[in-house]
Short mmCIF file of C-alpha atoms and ligand atoms in Angstrom, two decimals:
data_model
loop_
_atom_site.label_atom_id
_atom_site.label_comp_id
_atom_site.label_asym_id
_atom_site.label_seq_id
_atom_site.Cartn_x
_atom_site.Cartn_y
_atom_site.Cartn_z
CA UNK A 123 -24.92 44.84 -68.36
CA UNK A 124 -27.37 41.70 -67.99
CA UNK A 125 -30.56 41.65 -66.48
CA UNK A 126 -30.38 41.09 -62.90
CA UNK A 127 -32.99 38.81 -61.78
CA UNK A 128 -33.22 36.55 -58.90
CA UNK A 129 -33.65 33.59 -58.60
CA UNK A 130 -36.16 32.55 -55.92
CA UNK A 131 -35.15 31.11 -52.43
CA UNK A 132 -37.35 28.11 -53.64
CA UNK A 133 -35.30 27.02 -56.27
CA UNK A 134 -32.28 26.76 -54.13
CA UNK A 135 -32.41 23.26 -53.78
CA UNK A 136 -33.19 22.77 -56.92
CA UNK A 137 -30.29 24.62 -57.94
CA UNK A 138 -28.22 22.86 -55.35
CA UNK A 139 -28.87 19.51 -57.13
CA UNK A 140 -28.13 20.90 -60.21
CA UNK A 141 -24.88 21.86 -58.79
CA UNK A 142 -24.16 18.32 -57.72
CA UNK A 143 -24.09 16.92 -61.01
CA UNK A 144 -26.29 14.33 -59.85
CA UNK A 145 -30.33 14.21 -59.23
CA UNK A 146 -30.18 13.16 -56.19
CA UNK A 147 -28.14 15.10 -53.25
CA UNK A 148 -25.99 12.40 -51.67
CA UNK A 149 -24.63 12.78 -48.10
CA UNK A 150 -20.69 12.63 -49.05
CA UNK A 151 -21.29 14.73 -52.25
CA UNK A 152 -19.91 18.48 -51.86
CA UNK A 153 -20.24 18.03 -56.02
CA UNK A 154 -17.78 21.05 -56.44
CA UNK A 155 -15.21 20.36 -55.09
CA UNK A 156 -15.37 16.70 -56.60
CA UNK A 157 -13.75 15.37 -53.15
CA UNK A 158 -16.78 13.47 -52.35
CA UNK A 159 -16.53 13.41 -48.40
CA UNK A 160 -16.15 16.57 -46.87
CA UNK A 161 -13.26 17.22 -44.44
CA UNK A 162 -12.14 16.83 -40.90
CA UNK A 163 -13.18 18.95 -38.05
CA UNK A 164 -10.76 21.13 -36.81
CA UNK A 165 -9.32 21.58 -40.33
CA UNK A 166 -8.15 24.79 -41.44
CA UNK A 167 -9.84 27.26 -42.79
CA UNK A 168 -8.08 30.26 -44.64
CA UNK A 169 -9.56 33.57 -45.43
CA UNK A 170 -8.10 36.39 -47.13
CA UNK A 171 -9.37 40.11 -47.03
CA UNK A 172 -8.71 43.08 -49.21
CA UNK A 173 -7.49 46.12 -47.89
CA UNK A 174 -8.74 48.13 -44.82
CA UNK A 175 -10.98 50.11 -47.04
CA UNK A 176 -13.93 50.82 -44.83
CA UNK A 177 -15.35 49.69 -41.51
CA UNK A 178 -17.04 46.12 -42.89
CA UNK A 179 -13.91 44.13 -43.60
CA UNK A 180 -12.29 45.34 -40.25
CA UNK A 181 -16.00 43.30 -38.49
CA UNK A 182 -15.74 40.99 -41.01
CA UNK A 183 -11.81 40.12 -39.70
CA UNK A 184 -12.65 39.70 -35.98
CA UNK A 185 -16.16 38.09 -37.05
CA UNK A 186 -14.18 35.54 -39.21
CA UNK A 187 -11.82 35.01 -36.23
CA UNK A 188 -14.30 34.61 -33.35
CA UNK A 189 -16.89 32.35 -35.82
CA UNK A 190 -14.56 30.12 -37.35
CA UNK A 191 -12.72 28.92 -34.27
CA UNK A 192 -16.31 28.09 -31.97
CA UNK A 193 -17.07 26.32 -34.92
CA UNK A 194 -14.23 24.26 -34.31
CA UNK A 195 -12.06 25.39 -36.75
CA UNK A 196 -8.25 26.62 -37.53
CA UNK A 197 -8.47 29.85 -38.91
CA UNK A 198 -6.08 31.66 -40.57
CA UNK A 199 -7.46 35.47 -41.54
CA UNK A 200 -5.15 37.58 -43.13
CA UNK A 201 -5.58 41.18 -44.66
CA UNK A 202 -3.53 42.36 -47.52
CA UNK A 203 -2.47 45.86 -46.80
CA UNK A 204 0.11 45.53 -49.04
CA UNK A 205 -1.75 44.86 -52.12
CA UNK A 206 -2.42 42.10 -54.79
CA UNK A 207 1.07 40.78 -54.85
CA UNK A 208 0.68 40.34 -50.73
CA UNK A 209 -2.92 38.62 -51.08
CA UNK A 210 -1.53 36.05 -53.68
CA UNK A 211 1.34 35.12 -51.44
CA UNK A 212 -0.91 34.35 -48.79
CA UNK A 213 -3.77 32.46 -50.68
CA UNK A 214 -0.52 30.35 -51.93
CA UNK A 215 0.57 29.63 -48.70
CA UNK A 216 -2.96 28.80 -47.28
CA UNK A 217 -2.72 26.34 -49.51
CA UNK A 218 0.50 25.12 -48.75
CA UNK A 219 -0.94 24.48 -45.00
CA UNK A 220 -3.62 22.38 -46.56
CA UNK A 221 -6.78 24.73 -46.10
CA UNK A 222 -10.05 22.77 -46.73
CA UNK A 223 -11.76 25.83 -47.40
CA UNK A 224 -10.58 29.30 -49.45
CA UNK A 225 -12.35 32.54 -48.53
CA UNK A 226 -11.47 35.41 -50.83
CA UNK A 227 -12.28 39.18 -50.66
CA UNK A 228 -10.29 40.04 -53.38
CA UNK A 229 -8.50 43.40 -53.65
CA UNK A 230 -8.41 43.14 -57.74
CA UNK A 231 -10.75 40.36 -58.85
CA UNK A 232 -9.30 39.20 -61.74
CA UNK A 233 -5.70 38.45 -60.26
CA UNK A 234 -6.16 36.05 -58.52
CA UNK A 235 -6.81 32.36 -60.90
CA UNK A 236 -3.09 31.00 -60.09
CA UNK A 237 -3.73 30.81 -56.70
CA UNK A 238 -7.24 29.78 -56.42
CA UNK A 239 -6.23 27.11 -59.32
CA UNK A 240 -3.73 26.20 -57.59
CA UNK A 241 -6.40 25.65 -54.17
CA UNK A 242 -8.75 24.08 -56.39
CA UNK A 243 -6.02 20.95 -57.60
CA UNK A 244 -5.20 20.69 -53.75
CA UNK A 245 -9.03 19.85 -53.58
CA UNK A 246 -10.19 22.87 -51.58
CA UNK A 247 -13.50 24.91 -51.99
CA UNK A 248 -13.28 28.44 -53.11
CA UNK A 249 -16.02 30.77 -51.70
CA UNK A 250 -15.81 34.71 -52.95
CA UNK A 251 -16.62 36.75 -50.42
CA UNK A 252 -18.51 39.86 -50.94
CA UNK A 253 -16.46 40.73 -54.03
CA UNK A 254 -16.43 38.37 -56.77
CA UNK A 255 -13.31 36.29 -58.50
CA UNK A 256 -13.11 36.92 -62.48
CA UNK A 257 -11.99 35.20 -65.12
CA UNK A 258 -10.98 32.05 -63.53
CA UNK A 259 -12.97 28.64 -63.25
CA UNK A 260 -11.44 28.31 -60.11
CA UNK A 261 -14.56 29.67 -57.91
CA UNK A 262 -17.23 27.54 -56.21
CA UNK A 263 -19.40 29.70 -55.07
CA UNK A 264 -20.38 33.34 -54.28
CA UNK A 265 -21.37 34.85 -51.08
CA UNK A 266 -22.25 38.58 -50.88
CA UNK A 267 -25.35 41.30 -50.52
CA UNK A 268 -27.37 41.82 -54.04
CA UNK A 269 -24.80 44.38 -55.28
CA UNK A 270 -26.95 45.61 -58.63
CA UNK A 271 -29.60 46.17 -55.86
CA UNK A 272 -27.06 48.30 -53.66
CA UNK A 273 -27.10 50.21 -56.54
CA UNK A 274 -30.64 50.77 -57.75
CA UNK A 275 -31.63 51.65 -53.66
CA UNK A 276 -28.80 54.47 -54.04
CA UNK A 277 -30.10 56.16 -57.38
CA UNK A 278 -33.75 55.76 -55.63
CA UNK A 279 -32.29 57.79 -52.40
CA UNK A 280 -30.01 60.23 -54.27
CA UNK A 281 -33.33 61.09 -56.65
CA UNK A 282 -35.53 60.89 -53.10
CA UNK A 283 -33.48 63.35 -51.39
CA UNK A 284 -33.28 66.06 -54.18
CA UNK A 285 -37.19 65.87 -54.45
CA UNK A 286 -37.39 66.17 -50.08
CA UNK A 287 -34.29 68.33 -49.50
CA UNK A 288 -34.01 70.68 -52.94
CA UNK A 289 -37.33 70.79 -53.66
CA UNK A 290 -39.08 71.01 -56.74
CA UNK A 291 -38.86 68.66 -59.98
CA UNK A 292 -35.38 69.61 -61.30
CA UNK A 293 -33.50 70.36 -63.28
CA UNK A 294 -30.73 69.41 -60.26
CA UNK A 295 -26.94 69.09 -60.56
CA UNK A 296 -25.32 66.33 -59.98
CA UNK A 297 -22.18 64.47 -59.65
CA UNK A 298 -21.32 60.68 -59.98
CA UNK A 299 -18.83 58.64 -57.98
CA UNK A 300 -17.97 55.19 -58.36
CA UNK A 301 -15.91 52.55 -56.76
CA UNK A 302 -12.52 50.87 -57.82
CA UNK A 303 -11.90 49.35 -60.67
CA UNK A 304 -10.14 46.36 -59.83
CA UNK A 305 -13.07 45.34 -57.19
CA UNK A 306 -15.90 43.35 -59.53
CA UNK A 307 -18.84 44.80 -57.20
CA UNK A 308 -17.62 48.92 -58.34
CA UNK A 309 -19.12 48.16 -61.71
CA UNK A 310 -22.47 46.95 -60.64
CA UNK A 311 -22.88 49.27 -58.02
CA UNK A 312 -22.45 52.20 -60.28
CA UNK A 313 -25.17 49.61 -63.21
CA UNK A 314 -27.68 49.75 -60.40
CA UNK A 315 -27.53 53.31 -59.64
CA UNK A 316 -27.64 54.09 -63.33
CA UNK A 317 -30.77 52.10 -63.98
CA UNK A 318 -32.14 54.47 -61.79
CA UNK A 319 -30.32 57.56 -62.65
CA UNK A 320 -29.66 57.31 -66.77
CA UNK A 321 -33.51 57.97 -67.71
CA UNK A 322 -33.54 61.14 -65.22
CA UNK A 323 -30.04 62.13 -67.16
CA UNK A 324 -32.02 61.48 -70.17
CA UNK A 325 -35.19 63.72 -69.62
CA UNK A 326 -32.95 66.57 -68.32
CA UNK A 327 -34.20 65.92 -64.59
CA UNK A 328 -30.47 65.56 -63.63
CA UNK A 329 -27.60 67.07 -65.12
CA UNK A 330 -24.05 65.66 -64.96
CA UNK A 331 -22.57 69.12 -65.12
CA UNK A 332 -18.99 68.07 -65.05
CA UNK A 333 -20.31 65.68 -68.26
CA UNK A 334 -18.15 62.78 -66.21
CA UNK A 335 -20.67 59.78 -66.59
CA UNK A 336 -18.75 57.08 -67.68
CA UNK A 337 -17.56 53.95 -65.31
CA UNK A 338 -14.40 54.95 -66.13
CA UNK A 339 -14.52 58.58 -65.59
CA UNK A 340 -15.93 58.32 -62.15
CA UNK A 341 -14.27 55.55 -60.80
CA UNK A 342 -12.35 55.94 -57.63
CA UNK A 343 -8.44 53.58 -57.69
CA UNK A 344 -8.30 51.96 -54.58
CA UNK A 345 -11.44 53.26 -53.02
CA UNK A 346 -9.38 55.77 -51.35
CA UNK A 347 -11.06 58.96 -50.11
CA UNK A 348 -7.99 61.08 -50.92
CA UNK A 349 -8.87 60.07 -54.53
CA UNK A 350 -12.09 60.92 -54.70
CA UNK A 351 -11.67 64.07 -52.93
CA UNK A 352 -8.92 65.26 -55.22
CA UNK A 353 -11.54 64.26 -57.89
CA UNK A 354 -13.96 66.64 -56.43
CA UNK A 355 -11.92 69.70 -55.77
CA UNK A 356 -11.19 69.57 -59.20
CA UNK A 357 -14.55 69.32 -60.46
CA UNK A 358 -15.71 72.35 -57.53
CA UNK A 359 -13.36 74.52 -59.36
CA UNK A 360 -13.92 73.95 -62.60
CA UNK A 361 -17.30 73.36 -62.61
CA UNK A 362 -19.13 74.68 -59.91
CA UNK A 363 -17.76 78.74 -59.29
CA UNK A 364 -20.02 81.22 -58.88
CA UNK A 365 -23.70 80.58 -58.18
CA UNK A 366 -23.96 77.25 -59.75
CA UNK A 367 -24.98 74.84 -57.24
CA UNK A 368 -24.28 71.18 -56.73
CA UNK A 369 -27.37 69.51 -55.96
CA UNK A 370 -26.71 65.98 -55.27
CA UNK A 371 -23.71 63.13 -55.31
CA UNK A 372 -23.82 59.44 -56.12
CA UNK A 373 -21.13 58.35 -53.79
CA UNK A 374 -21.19 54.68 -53.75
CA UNK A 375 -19.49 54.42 -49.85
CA UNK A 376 -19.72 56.11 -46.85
CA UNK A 377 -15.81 56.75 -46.94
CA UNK A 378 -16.06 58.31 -50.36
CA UNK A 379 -19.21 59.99 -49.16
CA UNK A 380 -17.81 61.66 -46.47
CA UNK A 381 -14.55 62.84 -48.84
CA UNK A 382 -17.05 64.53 -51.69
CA UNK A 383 -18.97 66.26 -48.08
CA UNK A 384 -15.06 67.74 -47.26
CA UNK A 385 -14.54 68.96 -50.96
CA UNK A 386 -17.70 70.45 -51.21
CA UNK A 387 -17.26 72.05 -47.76
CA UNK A 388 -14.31 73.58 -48.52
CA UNK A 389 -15.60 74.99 -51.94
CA UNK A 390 -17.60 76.74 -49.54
CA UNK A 391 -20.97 75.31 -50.82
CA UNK A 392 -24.36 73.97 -49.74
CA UNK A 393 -24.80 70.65 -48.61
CA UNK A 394 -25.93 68.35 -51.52
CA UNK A 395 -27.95 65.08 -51.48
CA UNK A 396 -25.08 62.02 -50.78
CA UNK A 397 -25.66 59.17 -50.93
CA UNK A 398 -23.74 56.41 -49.30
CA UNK A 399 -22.85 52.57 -48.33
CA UNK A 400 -21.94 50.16 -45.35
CA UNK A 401 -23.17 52.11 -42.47
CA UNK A 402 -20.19 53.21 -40.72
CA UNK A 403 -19.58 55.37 -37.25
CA UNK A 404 -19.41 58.62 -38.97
CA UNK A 405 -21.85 58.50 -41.59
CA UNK A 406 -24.25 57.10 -39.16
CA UNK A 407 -23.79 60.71 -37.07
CA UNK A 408 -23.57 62.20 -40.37
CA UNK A 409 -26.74 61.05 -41.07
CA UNK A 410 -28.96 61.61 -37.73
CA UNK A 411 -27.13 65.64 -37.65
CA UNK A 412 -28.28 65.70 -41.80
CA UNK A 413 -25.60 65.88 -43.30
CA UNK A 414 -25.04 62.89 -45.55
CA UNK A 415 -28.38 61.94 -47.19
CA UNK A 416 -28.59 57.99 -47.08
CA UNK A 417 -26.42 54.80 -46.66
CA UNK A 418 -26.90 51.23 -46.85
CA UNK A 419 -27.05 48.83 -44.27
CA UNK A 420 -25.64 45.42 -44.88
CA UNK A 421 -25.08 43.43 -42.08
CA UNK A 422 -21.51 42.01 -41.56
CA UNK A 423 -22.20 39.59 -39.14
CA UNK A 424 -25.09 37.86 -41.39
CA UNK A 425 -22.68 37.81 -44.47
CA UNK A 426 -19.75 35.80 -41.79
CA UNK A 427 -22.62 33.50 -40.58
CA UNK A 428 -23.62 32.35 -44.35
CA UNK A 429 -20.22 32.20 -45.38
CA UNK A 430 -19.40 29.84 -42.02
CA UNK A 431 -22.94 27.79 -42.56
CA UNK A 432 -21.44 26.92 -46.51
CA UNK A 433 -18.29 25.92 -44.71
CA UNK A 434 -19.72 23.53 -42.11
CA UNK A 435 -21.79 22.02 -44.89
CA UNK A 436 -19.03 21.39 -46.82
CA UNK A 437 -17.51 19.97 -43.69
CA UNK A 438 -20.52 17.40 -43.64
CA UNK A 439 -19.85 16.68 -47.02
CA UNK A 440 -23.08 18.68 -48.31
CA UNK A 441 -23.75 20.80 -51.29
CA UNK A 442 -24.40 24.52 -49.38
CA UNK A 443 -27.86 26.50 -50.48
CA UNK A 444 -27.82 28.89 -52.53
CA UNK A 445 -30.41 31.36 -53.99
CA UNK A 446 -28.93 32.62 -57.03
CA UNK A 447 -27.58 30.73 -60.23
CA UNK A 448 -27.41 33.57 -62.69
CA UNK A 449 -26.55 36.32 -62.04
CA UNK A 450 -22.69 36.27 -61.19
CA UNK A 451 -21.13 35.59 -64.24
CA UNK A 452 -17.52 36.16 -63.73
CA UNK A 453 -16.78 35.43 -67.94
CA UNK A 454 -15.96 32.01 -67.32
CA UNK A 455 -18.67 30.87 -65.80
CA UNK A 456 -21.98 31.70 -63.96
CA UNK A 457 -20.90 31.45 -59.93
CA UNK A 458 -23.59 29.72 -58.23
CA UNK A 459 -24.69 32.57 -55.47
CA UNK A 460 -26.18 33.45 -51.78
CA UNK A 461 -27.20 36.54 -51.69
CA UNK A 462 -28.54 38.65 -48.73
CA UNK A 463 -30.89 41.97 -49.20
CA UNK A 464 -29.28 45.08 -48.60
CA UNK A 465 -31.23 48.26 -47.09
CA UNK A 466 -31.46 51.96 -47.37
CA UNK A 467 -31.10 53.77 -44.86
CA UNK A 468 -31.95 57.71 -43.89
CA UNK A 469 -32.79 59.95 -40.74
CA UNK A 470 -36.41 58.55 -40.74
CA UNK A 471 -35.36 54.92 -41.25
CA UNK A 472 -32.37 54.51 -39.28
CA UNK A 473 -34.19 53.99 -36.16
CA UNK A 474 -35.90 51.19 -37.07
CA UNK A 475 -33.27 49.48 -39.20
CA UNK A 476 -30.53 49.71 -36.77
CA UNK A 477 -32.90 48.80 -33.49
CA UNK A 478 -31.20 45.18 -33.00
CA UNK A 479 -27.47 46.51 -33.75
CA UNK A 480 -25.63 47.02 -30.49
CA UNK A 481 -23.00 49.62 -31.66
CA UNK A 482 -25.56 51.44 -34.10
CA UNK A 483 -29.00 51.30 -32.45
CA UNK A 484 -27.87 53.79 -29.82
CA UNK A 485 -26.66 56.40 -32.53
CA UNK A 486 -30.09 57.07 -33.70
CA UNK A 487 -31.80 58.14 -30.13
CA UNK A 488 -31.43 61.72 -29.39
C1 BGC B 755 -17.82 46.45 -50.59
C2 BGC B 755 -18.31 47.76 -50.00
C3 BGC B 755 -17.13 48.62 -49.55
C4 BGC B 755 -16.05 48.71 -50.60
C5 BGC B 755 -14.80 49.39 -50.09
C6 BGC B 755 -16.83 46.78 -51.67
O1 BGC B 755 -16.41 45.65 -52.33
O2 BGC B 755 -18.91 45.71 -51.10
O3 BGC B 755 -19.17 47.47 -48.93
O4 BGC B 755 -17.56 49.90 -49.25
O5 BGC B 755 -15.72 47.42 -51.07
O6 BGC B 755 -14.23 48.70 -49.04
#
């Protein structure tokens, strides 16, 4: 895995000129899209999500909906419950109704280049959304939260909460999670938590006692919580009878999360250390009674707001900022990015970190 490093905010515009081919930014030049003079207002906008596969892309739907429209757009947001074959049919036919502008949360991240090719020759702009597009120069740019970082702040929590909840230095079991394998972010969640985690694994201060560590062994198809929990029962029975004792998780979700919690319920166990991500309803509660360890907060409504400030810019005809021309390299080439800072969140933090969100705020008082 490459070196994640940031580029700074500073260099965004410097990056952005870069990105329009041209050293000086010219109103008229969206330089990706090669069109030259932005689009009409009022023109549609088209933006397909994944599956329903935790709380942020339901927000993220209604979000798209409300924003796009007092913007002064068309919008046309579709989910694709059915799967990839569903989300291709509807990128082609957003395409077919002439959207200016492509927003993609892809279910499997590397099926997607006929359709996005196909948006890119009907001169439209191609923004990934949260997830990123593989293998396909059809991709202008990448919105999302700093997914290695996700990563890295879960390792720091999971190790965090053995040393405040177990006590002592270790040796502590563990267990490791990851996402799905089709979604680009699974692997670089499960890279930043190992950053954190493999040199712990390596002194002996963790043990993997199922000896699943690999991407591939942990991963979770679909992100489905039945999945994961199947995964679990298994390893409770094989692995954990008796007095051994399951220390912590690396769940990289709330919804997967709050599966391992039922397995290792039902295996009649102690609690361990989870971690978690997206700060849903029930892990929130999870969280305040202490139960689930940690989650992460990343904030839906800022992700919709960037993703609707690049499309009004390329309305205007103007290159949109972003802070980030390195990291994402989807193997054809490096996706210029915008990336927003995640946070960790536990009992002691949530207060503070949710005090300006309407619906969680109040689920940390009393
Ligand atoms: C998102 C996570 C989410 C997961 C499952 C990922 O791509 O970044 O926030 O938990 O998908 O929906």
């Amino acid at each position: 895995m490459k070196k994640f490093t940031k580029a700074l905010v500073a260099l965004a515009a410097a990056g952005a000129l870069m990105l329009s081919g041209c050293g000086t930014e010219r109103e008229g030049d969206t330089g990706s899209n090669g069109d030259g003079g932005g689009f009409e207002k009022g023109a549609l906008i088209g933006v397909a999500l994944p599956q329903k596969t935790s709380e942020n892309w339901v927000l993220a739907e209604q979000l798209f909906n409300d924003g796009l429209k007092d913007a002064g757009y068309e919008a046309d947001v579709q989910f694709a419950n059915g799967g990839v074959a569903e989300q291709q049919n509807q990128i082609q036919a957003m395409v077919t109704k002439g959207a200016k502008v492509i927003i993609v949360g892809a279910i499997d991240g590397s099926q997607l280049g006929t359709q996005l090719q196909a948006a890119k020759d009907a001169g439209a702009t191609v923004i990934a959304y949260d997830r990123l597009v593989k293998n396909t120069p059809a991709v202008d740019y990448y919105v999302a939260f700093d997914n290695f970082k996700v990563g890295e702040l879960q390792g720091t929590a999971l190790l965090e909460g053995l040393k405040a909840r177990k006590g002592g230095d270790g040796p502590w079991n563990i267990e490791l999670i990851a996402g799905s394998p089709d979604d680009a972010n699974s692997q670089v969640f499960f890279d930043g938590a190992m950053s954190v985690l493999q040199p712990e694994i390596d002194k002996g201060t963790l043990v993997v006692k199922s000896g699943q560590t690999t991407f591939q062994q942990v991963s979770t198809q679909g992100w489905k919580a039945e999945n994961a929990q199947k995964r679990m029962d298994t390893i409770m029975s094989s692995t954990y009878s008796g007095d051994t004792e399951l220390h912590g998780i690396l769940s990289p979700n709330d919804t997967l999360a709050r599966a391992a919690m039922t397995s290792v319920k039902a295996a009649g166990k102690d609690l361990p250390v989870v971690t978690g991500q997206d700060s849903e309803v029930e892990s929130v509660k999870s969280i305040m009674a202490g139960e689930q360890y940690s989650t992460i907060y990343k904030d839906t409504t800022a992700l919709v707001e960037h993703s609707i400030t690049m499309v009004n810019n390329l309305q205007e005809g103007k290159t949109p900022e972003i802070n980030d021309d390195e990291s994402y390299d989807n193997e054809v080439k490096v996706v210029p990015a915008y990336l927003l800072e995640p946070k960790i969140v536990t009992k002691e933090t949530a207060a503070e970190i949710y005090k300006d969100d309407k619906t969680l705020g109040p689920l940390t008082k009393g």
